[in-house]
């Protein structure tokens, strides 16, 4: 767990910033794609600074945490090879995009969380989808790489090498900060309770959830899952959705609305409407109340009542999705187009023969 040794800030505003993305899919070359990414960062900067000022004026609360939507700088790959998307859209640790995002966090004096595709120097052949948290210092203090994906390589595909590089706490990182113990959940992974649970086991109190999902008035799977993950882990969820995805071959407002802050009892504190950019999904985070809730006795303290050891053997003895697909004799390889989807079919065939599904 990474730590910042400063006094806790017990109450503050958190904002799930519903912002549009001009995607890089139609950019004709790398230079124009990179320029567009920095344009998106500049747009985010204006909205962060303006929203922080308005929330302070309106509610008297200082905004200490802003969460951006999934892949807010680029949009997502549509048929691009791993090599092409890595070159076109993946961020470098020391690249201008992270520097510009760090400047937003520093100038606004807040924690800025988001999601981007990035290249890891330890796995230069690939890219990972990364949830990041940037401190007010401008430094990235947390990187969580999405584990479950049908469209991007993940640490699970190079599992042994990734554990050698980062250890299990690097797979499920938690940042201990003055605004609470922060962890990240990437988009669709809100549907997988084990992701949130592994963070909670390491002390996570606030889940940042960058997402880019369908906007609907119905109880979508992710909408149900957001509240479930908050309740079962007694944690806040700050979930930011894309307002629009522009310059991409899907209708722009297929992703809209749904941005919200959920408290540790699974109750929605604030939610942005569909149809455009919004700062309405902001609410007060009360760390003292959360910690008191986790430290009381009674039936409603579900987290401390969990008999994890009772489950451990079942998990250890069961393989559903295979790992290390992109490791061959310890060497990382690049997946072929469509290969990630073929792994899922192979898992289905194997599990069906075992009568497990």
Tab-separated table of C-alpha atoms in Angstrom:
chain	number	residue	atom	x	y	z
A	1	UNK	CA	0.000	0.000	0.000
A	2	UNK	CA	1.455	3.363	-0.993
A	3	UNK	CA	1.197	6.041	1.663
A	4	UNK	CA	1.286	9.810	2.016
A	5	UNK	CA	2.130	10.653	5.663
A	6	UNK	CA	-0.127	13.662	6.216
A	7	UNK	CA	-3.166	14.390	8.357
A	8	UNK	CA	-6.494	12.967	7.243
A	9	UNK	CA	-9.143	15.188	5.656
A	10	UNK	CA	-12.338	13.863	7.220
A	11	UNK	CA	-14.945	15.524	4.980
A	12	UNK	CA	-14.632	16.767	1.423
A	13	UNK	CA	-16.407	16.784	-1.927
A	14	UNK	CA	-15.764	14.107	-4.541
A	15	UNK	CA	-16.755	14.710	-8.160
A	16	UNK	CA	-17.494	12.167	-10.873
A	17	UNK	CA	-16.897	14.463	-13.847
A	18	UNK	CA	-19.070	13.510	-16.814
A	19	UNK	CA	-17.014	14.770	-19.744
A	20	UNK	CA	-16.985	14.216	-23.508
A	21	UNK	CA	-14.084	12.673	-25.399
A	22	UNK	CA	-12.996	13.481	-28.930
A	23	UNK	CA	-11.691	10.070	-29.911
A	24	UNK	CA	-8.464	9.460	-31.807
A	25	UNK	CA	-9.801	6.671	-34.028
A	26	UNK	CA	-10.168	8.898	-37.100
A	27	UNK	CA	-6.868	10.728	-36.622
A	28	UNK	CA	-4.773	10.047	-39.735
A	29	UNK	CA	-1.403	9.805	-37.998
A	30	UNK	CA	0.320	9.601	-34.643
A	31	UNK	CA	1.005	13.329	-34.470
A	32	UNK	CA	-2.647	14.296	-34.884
A	33	UNK	CA	-3.714	11.635	-32.374
A	34	UNK	CA	-1.284	12.956	-29.781
A	35	UNK	CA	-2.400	16.522	-30.417
A	36	UNK	CA	-6.030	15.522	-29.897
A	37	UNK	CA	-5.186	13.806	-26.624
A	38	UNK	CA	-3.648	17.022	-25.311
A	39	UNK	CA	-6.721	18.944	-26.508
A	40	UNK	CA	-8.848	16.576	-24.439
A	41	UNK	CA	-6.606	17.197	-21.432
A	42	UNK	CA	-6.962	20.961	-21.888
A	43	UNK	CA	-10.752	20.597	-21.970
A	44	UNK	CA	-10.659	18.464	-18.814
A	45	UNK	CA	-8.485	21.072	-17.120
A	46	UNK	CA	-11.028	23.828	-17.711
A	47	UNK	CA	-13.895	21.693	-16.401
A	48	UNK	CA	-11.999	20.540	-13.301
A	49	UNK	CA	-10.995	24.053	-12.280
A	50	UNK	CA	-14.429	25.498	-13.008
A	51	UNK	CA	-16.296	22.695	-11.249
A	52	UNK	CA	-14.094	22.922	-8.166
A	53	UNK	CA	-14.775	26.653	-7.886
A	54	UNK	CA	-18.529	26.218	-8.335
A	55	UNK	CA	-18.816	23.418	-5.774
A	56	UNK	CA	-16.924	25.549	-3.247
A	57	UNK	CA	-19.242	28.491	-3.867
A	58	UNK	CA	-22.414	26.384	-3.865
A	59	UNK	CA	-21.866	23.963	-0.996
A	60	UNK	CA	-18.899	25.357	0.893
A	61	UNK	CA	-17.065	22.056	0.400
A	62	UNK	CA	-13.558	21.710	-0.980
A	63	UNK	CA	-13.293	19.240	-3.837
A	64	UNK	CA	-10.430	16.878	-3.058
A	65	UNK	CA	-11.143	14.064	-5.534
A	66	UNK	CA	-12.144	14.201	-9.204
A	67	UNK	CA	-12.727	11.036	-11.227
A	68	UNK	CA	-12.675	11.110	-15.038
A	69	UNK	CA	-14.406	8.625	-17.371
A	70	UNK	CA	-12.791	5.592	-18.941
A	71	UNK	CA	-10.264	6.266	-21.748
A	72	UNK	CA	-11.152	9.976	-21.524
A	73	UNK	CA	-8.190	11.038	-23.658
A	74	UNK	CA	-8.610	8.649	-26.584
A	75	UNK	CA	-11.762	6.586	-26.802
A	76	UNK	CA	-11.340	2.860	-27.364
A	77	UNK	CA	-9.754	0.796	-30.177
A	78	UNK	CA	-12.076	-0.400	-32.926
A	79	UNK	CA	-10.266	-3.121	-34.840
A	80	UNK	CA	-6.791	-1.709	-34.244
A	81	UNK	CA	-3.976	-4.182	-33.711
A	82	UNK	CA	-2.171	-4.121	-30.384
A	83	UNK	CA	0.896	-2.639	-32.045
A	84	UNK	CA	-1.074	0.077	-33.852
A	85	UNK	CA	-3.075	1.180	-30.799
A	86	UNK	CA	-0.009	1.079	-28.560
A	87	UNK	CA	1.779	3.468	-30.910
A	88	UNK	CA	-1.215	5.704	-31.527
A	89	UNK	CA	-2.966	5.966	-28.191
A	90	UNK	CA	-0.972	4.507	-25.285
A	91	UNK	CA	0.624	6.882	-22.791
A	92	UNK	CA	4.240	6.724	-21.667
A	93	UNK	CA	5.012	7.083	-17.964
A	94	UNK	CA	7.051	10.214	-18.714
A	95	UNK	CA	4.926	11.452	-21.610
A	96	UNK	CA	3.343	14.892	-22.049
A	97	UNK	CA	-0.154	13.588	-21.324
A	98	UNK	CA	0.637	12.464	-17.780
A	99	UNK	CA	2.591	15.676	-17.237
A	100	UNK	CA	-0.443	17.737	-18.284
A	101	UNK	CA	-2.777	15.689	-16.080
A	102	UNK	CA	-0.354	16.084	-13.194
A	103	UNK	CA	-0.428	19.842	-13.664
A	104	UNK	CA	-4.233	19.800	-13.325
A	105	UNK	CA	-4.006	17.920	-10.020
A	106	UNK	CA	-1.314	20.263	-8.735
A	107	UNK	CA	-3.000	23.491	-9.812
A	108	UNK	CA	-6.390	22.391	-8.455
A	109	UNK	CA	-4.848	20.892	-5.286
A	110	UNK	CA	-6.783	17.651	-5.544
A	111	UNK	CA	-6.507	13.974	-6.396
A	112	UNK	CA	-7.248	13.363	-10.072
A	113	UNK	CA	-8.231	9.842	-11.087
A	114	UNK	CA	-8.881	8.461	-14.533
A	115	UNK	CA	-8.208	5.756	-17.062
A	116	UNK	CA	-5.921	5.506	-20.072
A	117	UNK	CA	-4.111	3.032	-22.236
A	118	UNK	CA	-0.439	3.017	-21.325
A	119	UNK	CA	2.842	1.320	-22.129
A	120	UNK	CA	4.816	-0.264	-19.300
A	121	UNK	CA	8.607	-0.307	-19.887
A	122	UNK	CA	8.666	-3.765	-18.291
A	123	UNK	CA	6.245	-5.059	-20.951
A	124	UNK	CA	7.073	-2.891	-23.988
A	125	UNK	CA	5.485	-5.280	-26.487
A	126	UNK	CA	2.007	-4.665	-25.055
A	127	UNK	CA	-0.188	-1.941	-23.648
A	128	UNK	CA	-2.446	-2.141	-20.612
A	129	UNK	CA	-5.642	-0.309	-19.766
A	130	UNK	CA	-4.669	1.577	-16.635
A	131	UNK	CA	-6.648	3.325	-13.923
A	132	UNK	CA	-4.451	5.994	-12.354
A	133	UNK	CA	-4.602	8.327	-9.385
A	134	UNK	CA	-2.533	11.516	-9.392
A	135	UNK	CA	-1.822	13.303	-6.099
A	136	UNK	CA	-1.864	17.097	-5.602
A	137	UNK	CA	1.910	16.907	-5.978
A	138	UNK	CA	1.357	16.015	-9.631
A	139	UNK	CA	2.785	12.523	-9.161
A	140	UNK	CA	1.029	9.306	-10.143
A	141	UNK	CA	0.584	7.424	-6.853
A	142	UNK	CA	-1.470	4.463	-8.076
A	143	UNK	CA	-1.661	2.398	-11.231
A	144	UNK	CA	-4.238	-0.370	-11.475
A	145	UNK	CA	-4.163	-2.355	-14.720
A	146	UNK	CA	-7.449	-3.863	-15.861
A	147	UNK	CA	-7.386	-7.634	-15.313
A	148	UNK	CA	-10.453	-8.736	-17.293
A	149	UNK	CA	-10.790	-7.647	-20.926
A	150	UNK	CA	-11.814	-8.998	-24.313
A	151	UNK	CA	-10.135	-6.185	-26.233
A	152	UNK	CA	-6.828	-5.370	-24.518
A	153	UNK	CA	-3.932	-7.346	-23.037
A	154	UNK	CA	-4.025	-7.635	-19.259
A	155	UNK	CA	-1.628	-8.545	-16.451
A	156	UNK	CA	-3.379	-11.923	-16.253
A	157	UNK	CA	-2.156	-12.720	-19.772
A	158	UNK	CA	1.457	-12.399	-18.556
A	159	UNK	CA	0.653	-13.364	-14.984
A	160	UNK	CA	3.888	-14.964	-13.835
A	161	UNK	CA	6.027	-12.178	-15.266
A	162	UNK	CA	3.712	-9.495	-13.883
A	163	UNK	CA	3.870	-10.961	-10.378
A	164	UNK	CA	7.650	-11.111	-10.631
A	165	UNK	CA	7.664	-7.427	-11.570
A	166	UNK	CA	5.060	-6.020	-9.173
A	167	UNK	CA	3.872	-8.651	-6.697
A	168	UNK	CA	0.240	-9.197	-5.772
A	169	UNK	CA	-0.047	-5.817	-4.053
A	170	UNK	CA	0.912	-4.300	-7.404
A	171	UNK	CA	-1.991	-6.127	-9.022
A	172	UNK	CA	-4.437	-4.774	-6.424
A	173	UNK	CA	-2.838	-1.478	-5.341
A	174	UNK	CA	-4.307	0.728	-2.619
A	175	UNK	CA	-3.088	4.280	-1.992
A	176	UNK	CA	-3.210	5.465	1.627
A	177	UNK	CA	-3.855	9.208	1.334
A	178	UNK	CA	-5.160	12.065	3.501
A	179	UNK	CA	-8.557	11.688	1.784
A	180	UNK	CA	-8.794	7.955	2.516
A	181	UNK	CA	-7.500	4.676	1.195
A	182	UNK	CA	-8.123	4.745	-2.547
A	183	UNK	CA	-8.386	1.902	-5.059
A	184	UNK	CA	-9.526	1.656	-8.664
A	185	UNK	CA	-11.992	-0.479	-10.595
A	186	UNK	CA	-11.966	-0.322	-14.400
A	187	UNK	CA	-15.299	0.017	-16.168
A	188	UNK	CA	-16.786	-3.452	-16.731
A	189	UNK	CA	-14.825	-4.866	-13.803
A	190	UNK	CA	-17.435	-3.380	-11.465
A	191	UNK	CA	-19.384	-6.537	-12.444
A	192	UNK	CA	-16.755	-8.785	-10.841
A	193	UNK	CA	-17.048	-8.698	-7.028
A	194	UNK	CA	-13.628	-10.257	-6.535
A	195	UNK	CA	-11.857	-7.183	-7.947
A	196	UNK	CA	-13.421	-4.838	-5.407
A	197	UNK	CA	-13.053	-7.425	-2.654
A	198	UNK	CA	-9.314	-7.827	-3.199
A	199	UNK	CA	-8.967	-4.050	-2.887
A	200	UNK	CA	-11.115	-4.018	0.251
A	201	UNK	CA	-8.989	-6.769	1.793
A	202	UNK	CA	-6.080	-4.352	1.483
A	203	UNK	CA	-7.973	-1.571	3.230
A	204	UNK	CA	-9.620	0.309	0.351
A	205	UNK	CA	-12.334	2.731	1.460
A	206	UNK	CA	-13.084	4.619	-1.756
A	207	UNK	CA	-13.326	2.977	-5.170
A	208	UNK	CA	-12.713	5.229	-8.145
A	209	UNK	CA	-14.592	3.838	-11.154
A	210	UNK	CA	-13.854	5.318	-14.582
A	211	UNK	CA	-16.418	3.913	-17.009
A	212	UNK	CA	-17.792	4.451	-20.497
A	213	UNK	CA	-21.082	2.622	-20.584
A	214	UNK	CA	-24.551	2.688	-22.055
A	215	UNK	CA	-26.793	5.455	-20.826
A	216	UNK	CA	-30.168	4.043	-19.854
A	217	UNK	CA	-32.972	4.723	-17.372
A	218	UNK	CA	-33.125	0.994	-16.684
A	219	UNK	CA	-31.301	-0.867	-13.942
A	220	UNK	CA	-28.331	-1.884	-16.074
A	221	UNK	CA	-25.911	-4.569	-14.856
A	222	UNK	CA	-23.254	-1.964	-14.056
A	223	UNK	CA	-25.773	0.198	-12.229
A	224	UNK	CA	-26.784	-2.714	-10.028
A	225	UNK	CA	-23.134	-3.649	-9.508
A	226	UNK	CA	-22.044	-0.157	-8.445
A	227	UNK	CA	-24.426	-0.196	-5.522
A	228	UNK	CA	-23.662	-3.812	-4.670
A	229	UNK	CA	-19.890	-3.241	-4.595
A	230	UNK	CA	-20.386	-0.227	-2.324
A	231	UNK	CA	-22.699	-2.037	0.085
A	232	UNK	CA	-20.858	-5.349	0.349
A	233	UNK	CA	-17.498	-3.633	0.921
A	234	UNK	CA	-18.859	-0.708	2.972
A	235	UNK	CA	-17.003	1.640	0.636
A	236	UNK	CA	-17.750	4.726	-1.424
A	237	UNK	CA	-17.899	4.363	-5.215
A	238	UNK	CA	-17.169	7.446	-7.332
A	239	UNK	CA	-18.146	6.470	-10.872
A	240	UNK	CA	-17.623	8.780	-13.877
A	241	UNK	CA	-19.168	7.971	-17.260
A	242	UNK	CA	-18.482	9.477	-20.676
A	243	UNK	CA	-20.868	12.284	-21.630
A	244	UNK	CA	-20.268	11.663	-25.336
A	245	UNK	CA	-17.798	9.819	-27.540
A	246	UNK	CA	-17.185	11.952	-30.614
A	247	UNK	CA	-15.439	11.114	-33.902
A	248	UNK	CA	-15.996	7.393	-33.553
A	249	UNK	CA	-18.242	5.036	-35.509
A	250	UNK	CA	-20.989	4.745	-32.891
A	251	UNK	CA	-23.717	7.264	-31.983
A	252	UNK	CA	-22.084	9.869	-29.757
A	253	UNK	CA	-24.492	9.715	-26.823
A	254	UNK	CA	-24.707	5.950	-26.553
A	255	UNK	CA	-22.604	6.570	-23.465
A	256	UNK	CA	-24.162	9.277	-21.320
A	257	UNK	CA	-25.526	9.876	-17.849
A	258	UNK	CA	-24.918	7.256	-15.136
A	259	UNK	CA	-22.116	9.212	-13.402
A	260	UNK	CA	-22.692	9.088	-9.657
A	261	UNK	CA	-21.381	8.911	-6.117
A	262	UNK	CA	-22.568	5.926	-4.056
A	263	UNK	CA	-22.073	5.756	-0.297
A	264	UNK	CA	-20.959	2.824	1.856
A	265	UNK	CA	-24.583	1.720	2.372
A	266	UNK	CA	-25.207	1.472	-1.377
A	267	UNK	CA	-27.245	4.686	-1.542
A	268	UNK	CA	-26.800	7.074	-4.476
A	269	UNK	CA	-25.795	10.486	-3.113
A	270	UNK	CA	-25.621	12.351	-6.428
A	271	UNK	CA	-26.110	11.490	-10.095
A	272	UNK	CA	-25.603	13.296	-13.408
A	273	UNK	CA	-28.377	13.352	-15.985
A	274	UNK	CA	-27.894	12.005	-19.518
A	275	UNK	CA	-27.423	14.219	-22.532
A	276	UNK	CA	-24.157	16.046	-22.000
A	277	UNK	CA	-21.287	17.086	-19.790
A	278	UNK	CA	-22.044	17.548	-16.107
A	279	UNK	CA	-20.555	18.225	-12.683
A	280	UNK	CA	-23.792	17.320	-10.893
A	281	UNK	CA	-22.416	13.974	-9.663
A	282	UNK	CA	-20.633	15.460	-6.665
A	283	UNK	CA	-21.208	14.622	-3.020
A	284	UNK	CA	-19.613	14.747	0.407
A	285	UNK	CA	-17.262	11.952	1.413
A	286	UNK	CA	-17.377	11.408	5.187
A	287	UNK	CA	-14.384	9.286	6.170
A	288	UNK	CA	-15.186	9.304	9.875
A	289	UNK	CA	-18.683	7.953	9.241
A	290	UNK	CA	-17.375	5.229	6.933
A	291	UNK	CA	-14.776	4.110	9.448
A	292	UNK	CA	-17.302	4.117	12.274
A	293	UNK	CA	-19.585	1.963	10.133
A	294	UNK	CA	-16.789	-0.556	9.551
A	295	UNK	CA	-15.792	-0.663	13.221
A	296	UNK	CA	-19.156	-1.302	14.858
A	297	UNK	CA	-20.611	-4.665	15.808
A	298	UNK	CA	-23.841	-6.010	14.365
A	299	UNK	CA	-25.356	-7.770	11.384
A	300	UNK	CA	-24.848	-4.815	9.054
A	301	UNK	CA	-21.051	-4.922	9.372
A	302	UNK	CA	-20.766	-7.444	6.574
A	303	UNK	CA	-17.129	-6.902	5.668
A	304	UNK	CA	-15.585	-8.030	8.968
A	305	UNK	CA	-17.957	-11.017	9.174
A	306	UNK	CA	-16.588	-12.555	5.966
A	307	UNK	CA	-15.110	-16.079	6.440
A	308	UNK	CA	-12.608	-15.713	3.603
A	309	UNK	CA	-10.690	-18.867	4.467
A	310	UNK	CA	-13.853	-20.888	3.840
A	311	UNK	CA	-13.808	-19.761	0.207
A	312	UNK	CA	-10.076	-19.935	-0.459
A	313	UNK	CA	-9.795	-23.636	-1.328
A	314	UNK	CA	-12.638	-23.490	-3.846
A	315	UNK	CA	-10.979	-20.598	-5.674
A	316	UNK	CA	-7.534	-22.202	-5.583
A	317	UNK	CA	-8.792	-25.530	-6.932
A	318	UNK	CA	-10.835	-24.101	-9.812
A	319	UNK	CA	-9.643	-22.711	-13.152
A	320	UNK	CA	-12.196	-20.927	-15.312
A	321	UNK	CA	-10.183	-18.435	-17.365
A	322	UNK	CA	-6.643	-19.596	-18.149
A	323	UNK	CA	-3.691	-17.296	-17.491
A	324	UNK	CA	-0.276	-16.650	-19.100
A	325	UNK	CA	-1.609	-16.797	-22.675
A	326	UNK	CA	0.949	-14.203	-23.784
A	327	UNK	CA	3.933	-15.800	-22.059
A	328	UNK	CA	5.904	-18.429	-23.952
A	329	UNK	CA	8.907	-19.843	-22.091
A	330	UNK	CA	9.040	-16.619	-20.113
A	331	UNK	CA	8.949	-14.412	-23.209
A	332	UNK	CA	6.110	-11.944	-23.820
A	333	UNK	CA	4.422	-12.121	-27.207
A	334	UNK	CA	1.863	-9.895	-28.934
A	335	UNK	CA	-1.630	-11.377	-29.460
A	336	UNK	CA	-2.962	-11.905	-32.959
A	337	UNK	CA	-6.152	-10.064	-34.015
A	338	UNK	CA	-9.160	-11.827	-32.514
A	339	UNK	CA	-7.029	-14.037	-30.291
A	340	UNK	CA	-8.381	-12.692	-27.006
A	341	UNK	CA	-11.912	-13.646	-28.030
A	342	UNK	CA	-10.748	-17.122	-29.046
A	343	UNK	CA	-9.483	-17.731	-25.499
A	344	UNK	CA	-12.989	-17.187	-24.188
A	345	UNK	CA	-14.394	-19.801	-26.562
A	346	UNK	CA	-11.716	-22.266	-25.487
A	347	UNK	CA	-12.611	-21.646	-21.827
A	348	UNK	CA	-16.301	-22.189	-22.601
A	349	UNK	CA	-15.614	-25.459	-24.430
A	350	UNK	CA	-13.422	-26.784	-21.608
A	351	UNK	CA	-15.838	-25.831	-18.834
A	352	UNK	CA	-18.824	-27.236	-20.716
A	353	UNK	CA	-17.064	-30.586	-21.024
A	354	UNK	CA	-16.464	-30.485	-17.260
A	355	UNK	CA	-20.175	-29.729	-16.662
A	356	UNK	CA	-19.234	-26.549	-14.799
A	357	UNK	CA	-21.311	-24.259	-17.014
